[in-house]
mmCIF file of C-alpha atoms in Angstrom:
data_model
loop_
_atom_site.group_PDB
_atom_site.id
_atom_site.type_symbol
_atom_site.label_atom_id
_atom_site.label_comp_id
_atom_site.label_asym_id
_atom_site.label_seq_id
_atom_site.Cartn_x
_atom_site.Cartn_y
_atom_site.Cartn_z
ATOM 1 C CA UNK A 1 226.727 7.124 36.513
ATOM 2 C CA UNK A 2 223.974 7.158 39.202
ATOM 3 C CA UNK A 3 220.128 6.928 38.245
ATOM 4 C CA UNK A 4 220.086 11.087 39.883
ATOM 5 C CA UNK A 5 223.088 11.694 37.499
ATOM 6 C CA UNK A 6 221.411 10.615 34.813
ATOM 7 C CA UNK A 7 218.368 12.560 35.862
ATOM 8 C CA UNK A 8 220.278 16.092 35.585
ATOM 9 C CA UNK A 9 221.520 15.354 32.233
ATOM 10 C CA UNK A 10 218.528 14.436 30.824
ATOM 11 C CA UNK A 11 216.539 16.238 28.058
ATOM 12 C CA UNK A 12 213.044 18.390 28.542
ATOM 13 C CA UNK A 13 210.140 16.286 28.463
ATOM 14 C CA UNK A 14 206.665 14.919 26.907
ATOM 15 C CA UNK A 15 204.378 -1.610 18.889
ATOM 16 C CA UNK A 16 205.428 -3.396 21.781
ATOM 17 C CA UNK A 17 202.431 -3.779 23.987
ATOM 18 C CA UNK A 18 200.582 -5.391 26.995
ATOM 19 C CA UNK A 19 197.558 -7.297 26.487
ATOM 20 C CA UNK A 20 195.115 -4.702 24.429
ATOM 21 C CA UNK A 21 192.688 -4.880 27.282
ATOM 22 C CA UNK A 22 194.659 -2.695 29.386
ATOM 23 C CA UNK A 23 191.293 -1.180 31.588
ATOM 24 C CA UNK A 24 190.605 -4.586 32.320
ATOM 25 C CA UNK A 25 194.159 -5.201 33.804
ATOM 26 C CA UNK A 26 194.581 -1.911 35.672
ATOM 27 C CA UNK A 27 191.335 -2.231 37.531
ATOM 28 C CA UNK A 28 192.713 -6.282 38.575
ATOM 29 C CA UNK A 29 196.156 -3.961 39.623
ATOM 30 C CA UNK A 30 193.990 -1.512 42.018
ATOM 31 C CA UNK A 31 192.023 -4.310 43.307
ATOM 32 C CA UNK A 32 194.726 -6.544 44.140
ATOM 33 C CA UNK A 33 196.493 -3.333 45.874
ATOM 34 C CA UNK A 34 199.634 -3.454 44.430
ATOM 35 C CA UNK A 35 201.752 -1.619 47.115
ATOM 36 C CA UNK A 36 204.603 0.639 45.934
ATOM 37 C CA UNK A 37 205.654 19.028 32.977
ATOM 38 C CA UNK A 38 208.135 20.745 29.494
ATOM 39 C CA UNK A 39 209.907 23.690 28.726
ATOM 40 C CA UNK A 40 212.104 23.148 26.098
ATOM 41 C CA UNK A 41 215.156 24.923 28.413
ATOM 42 C CA UNK A 42 216.105 21.865 29.992
ATOM 43 C CA UNK A 43 218.846 24.112 32.241
ATOM 44 C CA UNK A 44 216.004 26.228 34.043
ATOM 45 C CA UNK A 45 214.229 23.170 34.916
ATOM 46 C CA UNK A 46 217.262 21.157 36.145
ATOM 47 C CA UNK A 47 218.562 24.535 37.805
ATOM 48 C CA UNK A 48 214.746 24.433 40.140
ATOM 49 C CA UNK A 49 216.638 22.017 42.576
ATOM 50 C CA UNK A 50 217.403 18.686 42.994
ATOM 51 C CA UNK A 51 214.143 17.127 43.771
ATOM 52 C CA UNK A 52 212.668 18.106 40.700
ATOM 53 C CA UNK A 53 215.297 15.719 38.845
ATOM 54 C CA UNK A 54 213.220 13.439 38.126
ATOM 55 C CA UNK A 55 211.129 15.918 36.020
ATOM 56 C CA UNK A 56 213.726 16.638 33.486
ATOM 57 C CA UNK A 57 214.461 12.786 32.945
ATOM 58 C CA UNK A 58 211.184 11.727 31.751
ATOM 59 C CA UNK A 59 210.855 14.945 30.081
ATOM 60 C CA UNK A 60 208.106 15.721 32.613
ATOM 61 C CA UNK A 61 205.730 19.503 32.854
ATOM 62 C CA UNK A 62 207.396 21.535 35.418
ATOM 63 C CA UNK A 63 204.519 24.603 34.469
ATOM 64 C CA UNK A 64 204.547 25.123 38.482
ATOM 65 C CA UNK A 65 208.131 26.072 39.029
ATOM 66 C CA UNK A 66 208.344 28.195 35.881
ATOM 67 C CA UNK A 67 204.550 29.544 36.122
ATOM 68 C CA UNK A 68 204.877 34.123 35.775
ATOM 69 C CA UNK A 69 207.835 33.461 34.092
ATOM 70 C CA UNK A 70 208.897 33.172 30.771
ATOM 71 C CA UNK A 71 212.693 31.641 29.440
ATOM 72 C CA UNK A 72 214.945 33.800 27.744
ATOM 73 C CA UNK A 73 214.570 33.699 23.579
ATOM 74 C CA UNK A 74 211.337 31.408 23.967
ATOM 75 C CA UNK A 75 207.365 32.520 22.708
ATOM 76 C CA UNK A 76 206.028 29.914 25.526
ATOM 77 C CA UNK A 77 204.286 31.137 28.143
ATOM 78 C CA UNK A 78 203.850 28.822 31.171
ATOM 79 C CA UNK A 79 200.321 27.881 31.988
ATOM 80 C CA UNK A 80 198.813 29.279 35.131
ATOM 81 C CA UNK A 81 198.753 26.457 37.705
ATOM 82 C CA UNK A 82 196.237 26.271 40.948
ATOM 83 C CA UNK A 83 196.893 24.806 44.371
ATOM 84 C CA UNK A 84 196.140 21.111 44.290
ATOM 85 C CA UNK A 85 193.000 19.860 46.759
ATOM 86 C CA UNK A 86 195.078 17.739 48.224
ATOM 87 C CA UNK A 87 199.036 15.828 48.915
ATOM 88 C CA UNK A 88 200.085 13.480 46.008
ATOM 89 C CA UNK A 89 203.255 12.017 47.849
ATOM 90 C CA UNK A 90 206.438 10.296 45.704
ATOM 91 C CA UNK A 91 205.607 7.144 47.099
ATOM 92 C CA UNK A 92 201.462 7.214 45.520
ATOM 93 C CA UNK A 93 202.756 8.590 41.913
ATOM 94 C CA UNK A 94 205.185 5.493 41.973
ATOM 95 C CA UNK A 95 202.911 2.859 42.822
ATOM 96 C CA UNK A 96 200.467 4.164 40.069
ATOM 97 C CA UNK A 97 203.299 4.008 37.262
ATOM 98 C CA UNK A 98 203.624 0.433 38.094
ATOM 99 C CA UNK A 99 200.696 -0.491 38.518
ATOM 100 C CA UNK A 100 200.266 0.588 34.692
ATOM 101 C CA UNK A 101 202.841 -2.084 33.518
ATOM 102 C CA UNK A 102 201.508 -5.531 35.692
ATOM 103 C CA UNK A 103 203.691 -8.064 35.208
ATOM 104 C CA UNK A 104 206.358 -5.922 34.538
ATOM 105 C CA UNK A 105 210.040 -5.443 36.392
ATOM 106 C CA UNK A 106 210.809 -1.706 38.109
ATOM 107 C CA UNK A 107 214.230 -0.644 38.649
ATOM 108 C CA UNK A 108 215.759 3.067 39.720
ATOM 109 C CA UNK A 109 212.676 4.895 41.067
ATOM 110 C CA UNK A 110 212.041 8.746 41.320
ATOM 111 C CA UNK A 111 209.435 11.271 42.411
ATOM 112 C CA UNK A 112 208.241 13.900 44.176
ATOM 113 C CA UNK A 113 205.413 15.024 46.379
ATOM 114 C CA UNK A 114 203.287 17.706 45.816
ATOM 115 C CA UNK A 115 202.460 20.468 48.924
ATOM 116 C CA UNK A 116 199.422 22.363 49.128
ATOM 117 C CA UNK A 117 200.848 24.316 51.903
ATOM 118 C CA UNK A 118 203.876 25.745 49.923
ATOM 119 C CA UNK A 119 202.579 27.436 46.986
ATOM 120 C CA UNK A 120 205.682 28.699 46.094
ATOM 121 C CA UNK A 121 207.468 24.714 45.019
ATOM 122 C CA UNK A 122 204.243 22.138 46.062
ATOM 123 C CA UNK A 123 202.492 22.488 42.896
ATOM 124 C CA UNK A 124 203.560 19.532 41.143
ATOM 125 C CA UNK A 125 204.088 15.778 42.128
ATOM 126 C CA UNK A 126 205.429 13.241 39.863
ATOM 127 C CA UNK A 127 206.607 10.003 40.063
ATOM 128 C CA UNK A 128 209.277 7.908 37.127
ATOM 129 C CA UNK A 129 211.116 4.339 36.767
ATOM 130 C CA UNK A 130 212.181 1.849 34.758
ATOM 131 C CA UNK A 131 210.402 -0.326 33.018
ATOM 132 C CA UNK A 132 210.937 -3.631 31.687
ATOM 133 C CA UNK A 133 208.344 -5.189 30.484
ATOM 134 C CA UNK A 134 210.402 -7.634 28.424
ATOM 135 C CA UNK A 135 211.119 -5.321 25.111
ATOM 136 C CA UNK A 136 213.700 -3.515 26.618
ATOM 137 C CA UNK A 137 213.912 -1.509 29.456
ATOM 138 C CA UNK A 138 212.035 2.351 29.105
ATOM 139 C CA UNK A 139 211.977 5.276 31.406
ATOM 140 C CA UNK A 140 208.329 5.812 32.207
ATOM 141 C CA UNK A 141 206.788 9.251 34.280
ATOM 142 C CA UNK A 142 204.489 10.539 34.937
ATOM 143 C CA UNK A 143 203.363 14.499 36.689
ATOM 144 C CA UNK A 144 199.823 15.328 38.581
ATOM 145 C CA UNK A 145 199.324 18.987 38.828
ATOM 146 C CA UNK A 146 196.075 21.315 37.723
ATOM 147 C CA UNK A 147 195.416 24.472 35.401
ATOM 148 C CA UNK A 148 193.783 27.334 36.824
ATOM 149 C CA UNK A 149 190.298 27.354 34.903
ATOM 150 C CA UNK A 150 188.915 28.641 32.762
ATOM 151 C CA UNK A 151 191.854 26.613 30.723
ATOM 152 C CA UNK A 152 193.354 28.603 28.354
ATOM 153 C CA UNK A 153 195.692 27.172 25.202
ATOM 154 C CA UNK A 154 198.509 26.356 27.986
ATOM 155 C CA UNK A 155 200.573 23.790 28.176
ATOM 156 C CA UNK A 156 198.901 20.168 26.998
ATOM 157 C CA UNK A 157 196.213 22.091 25.650
ATOM 158 C CA UNK A 158 197.197 22.774 21.773
ATOM 159 C CA UNK A 159 200.132 21.859 19.556
ATOM 160 C CA UNK A 160 199.723 25.622 18.628
ATOM 161 C CA UNK A 161 202.258 27.167 20.504
ATOM 162 C CA UNK A 162 205.263 24.416 19.391
ATOM 163 C CA UNK A 163 205.142 25.096 15.762
ATOM 164 C CA UNK A 164 208.131 27.273 15.582
ATOM 165 C CA UNK A 165 210.255 24.594 17.572
ATOM 166 C CA UNK A 166 208.765 21.119 16.285
ATOM 167 C CA UNK A 167 211.371 19.657 14.055
ATOM 168 C CA UNK A 168 210.994 16.864 11.051
ATOM 169 C CA UNK A 169 209.426 14.222 12.197
ATOM 170 C CA UNK A 170 208.338 15.614 15.415
ATOM 171 C CA UNK A 171 204.458 15.348 15.645
ATOM 172 C CA UNK A 172 201.735 16.830 17.775
ATOM 173 C CA UNK A 173 197.801 16.115 18.366
ATOM 174 C CA UNK A 174 194.962 17.361 20.344
ATOM 175 C CA UNK A 175 191.879 15.551 20.751
ATOM 176 C CA UNK A 176 189.175 15.594 23.180
ATOM 177 C CA UNK A 177 187.248 12.975 25.308
ATOM 178 C CA UNK A 178 183.422 12.967 25.852
ATOM 179 C CA UNK A 179 182.004 13.706 29.243
ATOM 180 C CA UNK A 180 181.181 11.138 31.379
ATOM 181 C CA UNK A 181 180.880 9.181 34.582
ATOM 182 C CA UNK A 182 184.298 8.624 34.970
ATOM 183 C CA UNK A 183 184.875 12.232 33.298
ATOM 184 C CA UNK A 184 182.654 15.025 34.478
ATOM 185 C CA UNK A 185 182.612 17.885 31.951
ATOM 186 C CA UNK A 186 185.153 15.866 29.345
ATOM 187 C CA UNK A 187 189.000 16.181 28.561
ATOM 188 C CA UNK A 188 191.627 17.523 26.475
ATOM 189 C CA UNK A 189 194.036 14.876 25.509
ATOM 190 C CA UNK A 190 197.747 16.002 23.792
ATOM 191 C CA UNK A 191 200.203 13.476 21.836
ATOM 192 C CA UNK A 192 203.438 13.930 20.965
ATOM 193 C CA UNK A 193 206.347 12.548 19.701
ATOM 194 C CA UNK A 194 209.741 13.626 19.517
ATOM 195 C CA UNK A 195 213.091 12.857 18.954
ATOM 196 C CA UNK A 196 216.101 13.404 21.606
ATOM 197 C CA UNK A 197 218.012 14.639 19.079
ATOM 198 C CA UNK A 198 217.842 16.283 15.689
ATOM 199 C CA UNK A 199 218.800 14.605 12.588
ATOM 200 C CA UNK A 200 216.832 11.645 14.001
ATOM 201 C CA UNK A 201 217.741 8.233 12.894
ATOM 202 C CA UNK A 202 216.779 4.768 14.321
ATOM 203 C CA UNK A 203 219.630 4.969 16.533
ATOM 204 C CA UNK A 204 218.264 8.363 18.376
ATOM 205 C CA UNK A 205 216.151 7.431 21.213
ATOM 206 C CA UNK A 206 212.800 9.416 21.412
ATOM 207 C CA UNK A 207 209.865 10.394 23.859
ATOM 208 C CA UNK A 208 206.156 9.839 23.144
ATOM 209 C CA UNK A 209 203.826 12.019 25.766
ATOM 210 C CA UNK A 210 200.386 12.215 26.335
ATOM 211 C CA UNK A 211 198.768 14.670 28.627
ATOM 212 C CA UNK A 212 195.456 14.180 29.665
ATOM 213 C CA UNK A 213 193.681 17.607 31.117
ATOM 214 C CA UNK A 214 189.728 17.507 32.661
ATOM 215 C CA UNK A 215 188.218 20.383 31.334
ATOM 216 C CA UNK A 216 186.069 20.443 35.084
ATOM 217 C CA UNK A 217 188.661 20.790 37.452
ATOM 218 C CA UNK A 218 191.510 21.430 35.290
ATOM 219 C CA UNK A 219 193.470 18.343 36.975
ATOM 220 C CA UNK A 220 196.445 17.036 34.448
ATOM 221 C CA UNK A 221 198.348 13.815 34.304
ATOM 222 C CA UNK A 222 201.057 14.028 32.075
ATOM 223 C CA UNK A 223 202.883 10.241 30.642
ATOM 224 C CA UNK A 224 205.602 10.464 29.402
ATOM 225 C CA UNK A 225 207.572 7.772 27.854
ATOM 226 C CA UNK A 226 211.354 7.268 26.364
ATOM 227 C CA UNK A 227 212.304 3.916 23.993
ATOM 228 C CA UNK A 228 215.347 3.759 26.064
ATOM 229 C CA UNK A 229 216.619 4.584 29.366
ATOM 230 C CA UNK A 230 216.158 8.416 29.906
ATOM 231 C CA UNK A 231 216.559 11.603 28.425
ATOM 232 C CA UNK A 232 220.022 13.200 27.749
ATOM 233 C CA UNK A 233 221.942 15.242 25.857
ATOM 234 C CA UNK A 234 224.768 15.312 23.021
ATOM 235 C CA UNK A 235 226.982 11.844 23.744
ATOM 236 C CA UNK A 236 224.567 11.891 27.101
ATOM 237 C CA UNK A 237 221.827 10.840 24.827
ATOM 238 C CA UNK A 238 220.740 6.918 25.416
ATOM 239 C CA UNK A 239 220.504 4.853 22.551
ATOM 240 C CA UNK A 240 217.230 3.247 22.131
ATOM 241 C CA UNK A 241 216.511 0.005 23.929
ATOM 242 C CA UNK A 242 213.395 -0.879 21.517
ATOM 243 C CA UNK A 243 211.334 0.454 18.920
ATOM 244 C CA UNK A 244 208.480 2.049 20.266
ATOM 245 C CA UNK A 245 207.301 3.314 24.156
ATOM 246 C CA UNK A 246 205.838 0.353 26.295
ATOM 247 C CA UNK A 247 202.195 1.696 25.854
ATOM 248 C CA UNK A 248 200.652 2.622 22.555
ATOM 249 C CA UNK A 249 198.441 6.753 22.812
ATOM 250 C CA UNK A 250 195.602 4.753 22.995
ATOM 251 C CA UNK A 251 196.603 2.299 25.933
ATOM 252 C CA UNK A 252 198.242 5.257 27.863
ATOM 253 C CA UNK A 253 194.728 7.446 27.354
ATOM 254 C CA UNK A 254 193.017 4.037 28.923
ATOM 255 C CA UNK A 255 195.441 3.993 31.806
ATOM 256 C CA UNK A 256 195.457 7.880 32.753
ATOM 257 C CA UNK A 257 191.489 7.992 32.434
ATOM 258 C CA UNK A 258 190.962 4.769 34.464
ATOM 259 C CA UNK A 259 190.549 3.464 37.699
ATOM 260 C CA UNK A 260 194.669 3.405 38.838
ATOM 261 C CA UNK A 261 194.639 7.571 38.695
ATOM 262 C CA UNK A 262 191.150 8.129 39.451
ATOM 263 C CA UNK A 263 192.496 8.813 43.199
ATOM 264 C CA UNK A 264 195.357 11.749 41.711
ATOM 265 C CA UNK A 265 193.031 13.340 39.968
ATOM 266 C CA UNK A 266 190.745 13.319 42.490
ATOM 267 C CA UNK A 267 193.345 14.882 44.952
ATOM 268 C CA UNK A 268 194.589 17.105 42.185
ATOM 269 C CA UNK A 269 192.204 18.153 41.041
#
């Protein structure tokens, strides 16, 4: 089945590892100049259009399209978005994802640009690729957007809204990063682990989601990693290709707050 078709069937969104000093590796990747969001109603997200398929596949948040709406039967209110300050292209997003994994092989890249001139559908940029770092292929995607200030307990900021929907074995934690030169005002970090279907077992794929939101601007990056070639539902759910995601939670936070993603955070916020 073509990659785009796989994406359309995927779930709603968000230690095999690289070298420990991920920040150094990422900085080196930037210097070398290498080229190249989650409502639990996947049907609503997929219905937005083919351009959003990559978001559904990686399980990325898409509150921009859903802002001001509420899925039938859902008790989760979508977060309000602000217009990105400047454009981020699909190519830029895909290249940034790839730079997170120096030395890995990539395939089946897909992405979406944001469009600050189109407030109806241009608020989210995203990129996703299949990453093979030698431990098995894994679908990895990142979305970039900006929440309206002041920040409230919206998507990527609080686990409380998801308690009723969380199945056994799924986890969600929230922490904060202190203010510093790289993160003026500090940031909120939400980390989640979810099984593709329940009851979960060793043969069920999982996704790991790390969302970083800057307090000062509302700029938000969300990284979703599968331990499989993607999401899915029912018989279409891919089997795990590895036990863990390519990046640990600590490595994921370091990546999202490091040199690779700094230009995207600046453009969005």
